[in-house]
mmCIF file of C-alpha atoms in Angstrom:
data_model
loop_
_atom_site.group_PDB
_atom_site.id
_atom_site.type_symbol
_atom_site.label_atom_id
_atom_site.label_comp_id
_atom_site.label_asym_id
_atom_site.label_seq_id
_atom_site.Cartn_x
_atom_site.Cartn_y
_atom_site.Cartn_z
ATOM 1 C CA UNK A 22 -9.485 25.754 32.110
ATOM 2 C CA UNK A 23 -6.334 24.797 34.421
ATOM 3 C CA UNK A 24 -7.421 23.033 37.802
ATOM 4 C CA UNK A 25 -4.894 24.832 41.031
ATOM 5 C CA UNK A 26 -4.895 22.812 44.054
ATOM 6 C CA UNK A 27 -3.077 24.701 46.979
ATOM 7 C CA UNK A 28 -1.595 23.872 50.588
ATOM 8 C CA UNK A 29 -1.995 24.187 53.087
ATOM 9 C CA UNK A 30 -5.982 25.267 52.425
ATOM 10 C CA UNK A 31 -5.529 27.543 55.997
ATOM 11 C CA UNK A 32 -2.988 27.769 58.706
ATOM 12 C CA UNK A 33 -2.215 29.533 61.919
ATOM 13 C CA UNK A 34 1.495 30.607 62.799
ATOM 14 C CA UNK A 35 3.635 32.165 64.867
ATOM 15 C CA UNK A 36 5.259 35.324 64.822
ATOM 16 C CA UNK A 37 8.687 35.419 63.316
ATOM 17 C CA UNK A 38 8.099 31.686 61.632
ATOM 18 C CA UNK A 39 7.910 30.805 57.972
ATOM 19 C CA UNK A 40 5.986 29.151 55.976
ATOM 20 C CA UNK A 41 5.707 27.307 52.699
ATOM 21 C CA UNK A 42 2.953 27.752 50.093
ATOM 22 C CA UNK A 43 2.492 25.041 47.513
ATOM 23 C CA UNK A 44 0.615 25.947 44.224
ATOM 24 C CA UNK A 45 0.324 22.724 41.940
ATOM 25 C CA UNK A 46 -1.299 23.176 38.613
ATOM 26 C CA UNK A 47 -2.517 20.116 35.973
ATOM 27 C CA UNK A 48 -1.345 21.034 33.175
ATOM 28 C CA UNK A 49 2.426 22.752 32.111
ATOM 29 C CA UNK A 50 1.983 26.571 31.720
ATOM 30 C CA UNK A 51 4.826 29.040 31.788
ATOM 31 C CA UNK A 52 3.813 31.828 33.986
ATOM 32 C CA UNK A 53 2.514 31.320 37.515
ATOM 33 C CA UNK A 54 1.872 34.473 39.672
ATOM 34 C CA UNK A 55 1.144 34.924 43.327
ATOM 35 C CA UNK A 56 -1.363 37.305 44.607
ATOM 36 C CA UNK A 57 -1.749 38.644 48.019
ATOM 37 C CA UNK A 58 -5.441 39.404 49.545
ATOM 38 C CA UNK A 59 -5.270 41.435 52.823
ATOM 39 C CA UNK A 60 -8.624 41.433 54.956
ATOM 40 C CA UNK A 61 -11.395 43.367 53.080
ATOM 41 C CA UNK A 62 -8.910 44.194 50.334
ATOM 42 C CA UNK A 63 -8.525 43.670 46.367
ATOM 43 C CA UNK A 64 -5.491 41.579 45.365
ATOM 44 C CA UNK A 65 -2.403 42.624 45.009
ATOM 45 C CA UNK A 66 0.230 40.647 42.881
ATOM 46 C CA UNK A 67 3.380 39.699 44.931
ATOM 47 C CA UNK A 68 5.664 38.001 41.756
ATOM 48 C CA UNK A 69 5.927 36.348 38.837
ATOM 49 C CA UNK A 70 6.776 32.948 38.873
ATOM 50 C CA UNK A 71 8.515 32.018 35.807
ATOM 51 C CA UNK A 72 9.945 28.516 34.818
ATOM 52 C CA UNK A 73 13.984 28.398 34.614
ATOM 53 C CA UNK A 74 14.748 31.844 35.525
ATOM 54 C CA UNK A 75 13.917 34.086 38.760
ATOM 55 C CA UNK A 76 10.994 35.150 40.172
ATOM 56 C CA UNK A 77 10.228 38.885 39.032
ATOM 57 C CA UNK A 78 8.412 40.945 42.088
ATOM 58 C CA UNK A 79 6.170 43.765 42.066
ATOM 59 C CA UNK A 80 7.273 46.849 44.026
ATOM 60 C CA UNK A 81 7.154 46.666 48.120
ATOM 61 C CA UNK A 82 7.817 42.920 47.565
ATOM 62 C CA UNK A 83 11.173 41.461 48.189
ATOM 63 C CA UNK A 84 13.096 38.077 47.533
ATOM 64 C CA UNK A 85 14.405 37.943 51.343
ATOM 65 C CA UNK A 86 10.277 38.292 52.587
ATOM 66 C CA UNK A 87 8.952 35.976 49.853
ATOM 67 C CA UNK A 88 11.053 33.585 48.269
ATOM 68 C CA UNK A 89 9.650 31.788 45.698
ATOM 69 C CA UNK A 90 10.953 28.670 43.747
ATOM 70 C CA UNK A 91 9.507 27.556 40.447
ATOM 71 C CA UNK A 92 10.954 23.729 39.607
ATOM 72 C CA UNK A 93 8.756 22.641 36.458
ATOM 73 C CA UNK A 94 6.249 23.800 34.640
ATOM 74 C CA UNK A 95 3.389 22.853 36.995
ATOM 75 C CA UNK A 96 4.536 23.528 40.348
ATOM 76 C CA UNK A 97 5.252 26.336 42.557
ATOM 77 C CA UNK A 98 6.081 27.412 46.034
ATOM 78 C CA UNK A 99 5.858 30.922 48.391
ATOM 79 C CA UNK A 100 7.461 31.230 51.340
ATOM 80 C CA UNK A 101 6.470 34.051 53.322
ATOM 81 C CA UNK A 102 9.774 34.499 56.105
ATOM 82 C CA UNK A 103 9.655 36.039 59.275
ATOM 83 C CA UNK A 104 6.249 36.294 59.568
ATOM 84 C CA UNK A 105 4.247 39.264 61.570
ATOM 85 C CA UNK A 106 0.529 39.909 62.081
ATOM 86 C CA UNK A 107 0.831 42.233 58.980
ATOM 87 C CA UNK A 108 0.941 39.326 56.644
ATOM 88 C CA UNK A 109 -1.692 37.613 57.615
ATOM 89 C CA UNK A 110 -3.572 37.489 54.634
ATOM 90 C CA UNK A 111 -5.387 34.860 51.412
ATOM 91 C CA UNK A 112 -2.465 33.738 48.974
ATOM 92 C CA UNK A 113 -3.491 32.756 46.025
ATOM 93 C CA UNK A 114 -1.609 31.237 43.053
ATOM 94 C CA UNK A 115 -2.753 31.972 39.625
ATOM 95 C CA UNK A 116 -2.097 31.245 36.188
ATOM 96 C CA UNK A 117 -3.050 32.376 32.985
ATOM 97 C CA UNK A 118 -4.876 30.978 30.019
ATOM 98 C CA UNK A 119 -2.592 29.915 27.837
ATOM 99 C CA UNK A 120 -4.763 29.808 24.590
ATOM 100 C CA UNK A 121 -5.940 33.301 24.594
ATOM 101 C CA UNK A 122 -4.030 35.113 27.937
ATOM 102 C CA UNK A 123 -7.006 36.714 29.016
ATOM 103 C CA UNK A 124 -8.032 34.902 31.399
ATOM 104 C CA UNK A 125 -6.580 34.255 35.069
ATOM 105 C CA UNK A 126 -7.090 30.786 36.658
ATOM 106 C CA UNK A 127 -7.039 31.226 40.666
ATOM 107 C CA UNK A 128 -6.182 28.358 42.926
ATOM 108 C CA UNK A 129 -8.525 28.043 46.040
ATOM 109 C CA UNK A 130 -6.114 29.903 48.269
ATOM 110 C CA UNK A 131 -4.157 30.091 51.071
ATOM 111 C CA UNK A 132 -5.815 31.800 54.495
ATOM 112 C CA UNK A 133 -2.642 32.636 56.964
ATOM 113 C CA UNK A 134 -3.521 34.275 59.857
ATOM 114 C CA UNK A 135 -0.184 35.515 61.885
ATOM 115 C CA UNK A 136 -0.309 35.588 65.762
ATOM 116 C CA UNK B 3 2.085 51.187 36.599
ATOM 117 C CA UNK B 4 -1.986 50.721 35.412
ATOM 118 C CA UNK B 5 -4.586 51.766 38.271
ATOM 119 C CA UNK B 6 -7.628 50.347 38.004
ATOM 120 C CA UNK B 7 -10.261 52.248 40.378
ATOM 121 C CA UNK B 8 -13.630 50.844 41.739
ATOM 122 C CA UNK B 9 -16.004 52.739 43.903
ATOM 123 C CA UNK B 10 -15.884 50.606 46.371
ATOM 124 C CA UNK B 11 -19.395 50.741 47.502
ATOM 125 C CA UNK B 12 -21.057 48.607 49.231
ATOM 126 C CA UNK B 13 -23.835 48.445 47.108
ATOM 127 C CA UNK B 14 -27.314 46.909 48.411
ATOM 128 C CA UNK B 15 -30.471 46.324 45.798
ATOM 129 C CA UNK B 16 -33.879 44.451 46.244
ATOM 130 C CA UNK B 17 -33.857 41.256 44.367
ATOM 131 C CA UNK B 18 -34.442 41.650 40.766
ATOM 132 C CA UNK B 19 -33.491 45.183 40.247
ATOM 133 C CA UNK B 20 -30.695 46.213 38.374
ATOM 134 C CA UNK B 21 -27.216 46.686 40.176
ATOM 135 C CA UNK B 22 -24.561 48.937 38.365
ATOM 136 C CA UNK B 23 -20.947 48.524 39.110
ATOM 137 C CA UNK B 24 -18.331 51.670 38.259
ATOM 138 C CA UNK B 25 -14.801 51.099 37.434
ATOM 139 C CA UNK B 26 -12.329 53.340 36.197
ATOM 140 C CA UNK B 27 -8.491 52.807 34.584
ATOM 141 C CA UNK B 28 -5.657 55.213 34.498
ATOM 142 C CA UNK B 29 -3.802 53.672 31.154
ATOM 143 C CA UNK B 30 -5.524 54.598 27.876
ATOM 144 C CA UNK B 31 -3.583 51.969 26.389
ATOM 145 C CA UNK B 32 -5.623 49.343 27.719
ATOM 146 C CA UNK B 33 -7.402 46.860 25.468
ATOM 147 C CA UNK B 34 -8.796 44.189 27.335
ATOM 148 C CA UNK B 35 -10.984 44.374 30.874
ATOM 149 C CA UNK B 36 -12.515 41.859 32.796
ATOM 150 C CA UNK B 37 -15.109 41.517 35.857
ATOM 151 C CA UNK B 38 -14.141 38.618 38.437
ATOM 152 C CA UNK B 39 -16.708 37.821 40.796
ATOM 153 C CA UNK B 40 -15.880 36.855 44.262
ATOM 154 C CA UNK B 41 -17.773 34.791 47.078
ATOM 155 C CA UNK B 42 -16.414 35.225 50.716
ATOM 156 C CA UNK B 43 -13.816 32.567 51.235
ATOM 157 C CA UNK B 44 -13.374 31.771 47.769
ATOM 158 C CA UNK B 45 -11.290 32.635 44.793
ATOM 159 C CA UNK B 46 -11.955 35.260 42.053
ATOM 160 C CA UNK B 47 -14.103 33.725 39.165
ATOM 161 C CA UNK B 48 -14.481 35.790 35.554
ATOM 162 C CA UNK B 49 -17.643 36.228 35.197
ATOM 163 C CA UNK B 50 -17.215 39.019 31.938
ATOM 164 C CA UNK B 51 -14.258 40.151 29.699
ATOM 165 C CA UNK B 52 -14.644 43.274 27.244
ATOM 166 C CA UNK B 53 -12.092 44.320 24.246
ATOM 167 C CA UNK B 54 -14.243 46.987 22.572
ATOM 168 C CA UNK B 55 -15.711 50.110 23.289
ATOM 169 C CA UNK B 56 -19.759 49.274 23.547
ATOM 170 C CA UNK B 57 -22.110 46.752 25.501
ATOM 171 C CA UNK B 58 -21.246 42.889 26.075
ATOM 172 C CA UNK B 59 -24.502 40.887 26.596
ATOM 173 C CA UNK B 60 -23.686 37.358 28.866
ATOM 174 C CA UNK B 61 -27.083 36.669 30.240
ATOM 175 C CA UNK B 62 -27.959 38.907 33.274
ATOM 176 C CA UNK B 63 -24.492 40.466 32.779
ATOM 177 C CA UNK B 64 -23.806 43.587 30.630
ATOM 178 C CA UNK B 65 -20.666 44.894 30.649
ATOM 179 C CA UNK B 66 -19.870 48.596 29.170
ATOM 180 C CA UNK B 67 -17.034 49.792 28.150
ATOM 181 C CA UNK B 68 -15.987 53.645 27.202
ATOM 182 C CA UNK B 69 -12.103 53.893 26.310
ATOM 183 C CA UNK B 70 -12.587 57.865 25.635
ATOM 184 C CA UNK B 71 -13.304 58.014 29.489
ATOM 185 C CA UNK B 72 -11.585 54.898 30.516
ATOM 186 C CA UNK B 73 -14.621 53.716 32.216
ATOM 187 C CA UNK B 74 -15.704 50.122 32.591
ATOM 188 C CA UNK B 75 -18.720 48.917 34.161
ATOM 189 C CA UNK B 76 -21.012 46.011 34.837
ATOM 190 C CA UNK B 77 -24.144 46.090 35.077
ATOM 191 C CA UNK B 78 -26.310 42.761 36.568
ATOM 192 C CA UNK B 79 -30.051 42.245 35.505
ATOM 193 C CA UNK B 80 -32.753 40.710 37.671
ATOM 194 C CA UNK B 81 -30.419 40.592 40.599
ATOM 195 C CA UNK B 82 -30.636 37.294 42.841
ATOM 196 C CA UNK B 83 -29.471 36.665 46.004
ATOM 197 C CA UNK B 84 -26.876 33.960 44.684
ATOM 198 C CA UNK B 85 -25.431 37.210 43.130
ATOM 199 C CA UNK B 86 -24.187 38.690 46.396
ATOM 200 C CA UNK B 87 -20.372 38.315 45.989
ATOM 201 C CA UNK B 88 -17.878 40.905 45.593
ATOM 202 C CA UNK B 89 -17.226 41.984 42.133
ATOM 203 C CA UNK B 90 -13.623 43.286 41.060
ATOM 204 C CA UNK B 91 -12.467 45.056 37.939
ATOM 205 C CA UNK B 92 -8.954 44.192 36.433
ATOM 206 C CA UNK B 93 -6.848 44.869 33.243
ATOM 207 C CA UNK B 94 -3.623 43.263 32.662
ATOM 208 C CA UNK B 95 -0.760 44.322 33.795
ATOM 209 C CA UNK B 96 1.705 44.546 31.274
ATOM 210 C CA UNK B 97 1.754 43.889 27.659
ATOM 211 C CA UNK B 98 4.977 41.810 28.356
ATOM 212 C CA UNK B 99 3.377 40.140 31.289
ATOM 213 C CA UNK B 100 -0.008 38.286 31.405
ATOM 214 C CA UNK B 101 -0.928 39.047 35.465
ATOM 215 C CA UNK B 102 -3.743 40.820 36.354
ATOM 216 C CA UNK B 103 -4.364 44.085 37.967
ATOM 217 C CA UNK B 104 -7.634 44.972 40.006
ATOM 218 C CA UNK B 105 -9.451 47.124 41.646
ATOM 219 C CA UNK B 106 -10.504 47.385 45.343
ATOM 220 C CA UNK B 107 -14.082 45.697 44.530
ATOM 221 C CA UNK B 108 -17.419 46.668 45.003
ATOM 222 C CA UNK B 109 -19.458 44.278 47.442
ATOM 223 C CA UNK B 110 -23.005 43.606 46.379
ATOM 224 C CA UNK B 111 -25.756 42.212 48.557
ATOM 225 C CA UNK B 112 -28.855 41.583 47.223
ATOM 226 C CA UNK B 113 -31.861 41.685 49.376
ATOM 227 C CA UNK B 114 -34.615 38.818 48.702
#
């Protein structure tokens, strides 16, 4: 199984700041995918993070509010932009087993709370 | 777009009963489902994954699956307290795509 180490673990921000999500993985893969969990909610996939090309993103997601950069095959970033209270939320970066893809890896996550 | 649908409880048993969780999908495509299980203030673990119609025996864990009504579920023997976590159905996303989609979760507390 592929080990995710995230950071920050947890931070606290400002309104209308950004900030910068790193997902590292430790071993290549070729899909990475971030995952939004609201308070009390299921999670909801933001984009696909994919090696060499753009990230693809899931409907009510957009490049401008989430930019995501993908430089090798093991690392990641999310930058949520502008941030409001509504995004306060868990991140979490993912990844899938690459011998069967059936399973989903998580990293520990990402708690951002927005003031 | 796939749906997966969870009743989203919560759902409270005495220790070692049986605790049954629901879980229904909207694509009748879909081959392959899976159970995470989730602490608070952790990550999603998989805990179950099922490709056929019929039981899956893991243990304590049984999961069920019925692809003429598109209806998973997962069903936890001899509950514990250490099982109190919230458990969340998903099926992937796309068969060009390898995420994961899931369903709102069902919490579970298990009373000692």
């Amino acid at each position: 199984s592929a080990v995710i180490s995230q950071k920050p673990s947890r931070d606290i921000c400002q309104r209308g700041t950004s900030l910068t999500i790193q997902c590292q993985v430790d071993s290549q893969v070729t899909m990475m995918f971030w995952y939004r969990q609201q308070p009390g909610q299921s999670l909801t996939l933001i984009a696909t993070a994919n090696q060499g090309s753009e990230a693809t993103y899931e409907s009510g997601f957009v490049i401008d509010k989430f930019p995501i950069s993908r430089p090798n095959l093991t690392f990641s970033t999310l930058t949520v932009s502008n941030m409001s209270p509504e995004d306060s939320s868990i991140y979490l970066c993912s990844v899938p087993d690459e011998s069967t893809y059936n399973e989903q890896f998580f990293g520990p996550g990402t708690r951002l709370t927005v003031l | 777009q796939k749906e997966v649908e969870q009743n989203s409880g919560p759902l409270s048993v005495p220790e070692g009963a049986i605790a049954s969780l629901n879980c229904t999908y909207s694509d009748r495509v879909s081959q392959s489902f899976f159970w995470y299980r989730q602490y608070s203030g952790k990550s999603p673990e998989l805990i179950m994954s099922i490709y056929s119609n019929g039981d899956k025996e893991d243990g304590r864990f049984t999961a069920q699956l019925n692809k003429a009504s598109q209806y998973v579920s997962l069903l936890i023997r001899d509950s514990q307290p250490s099982d109190s976590a919230t458990y969340l159905c998903a099926a992937p996303g796309d068969y060009n795509n390898n995420d994961m989609r899931f369903g709102a979760g069902t919490r579970l507390t298990v009373k000692p």
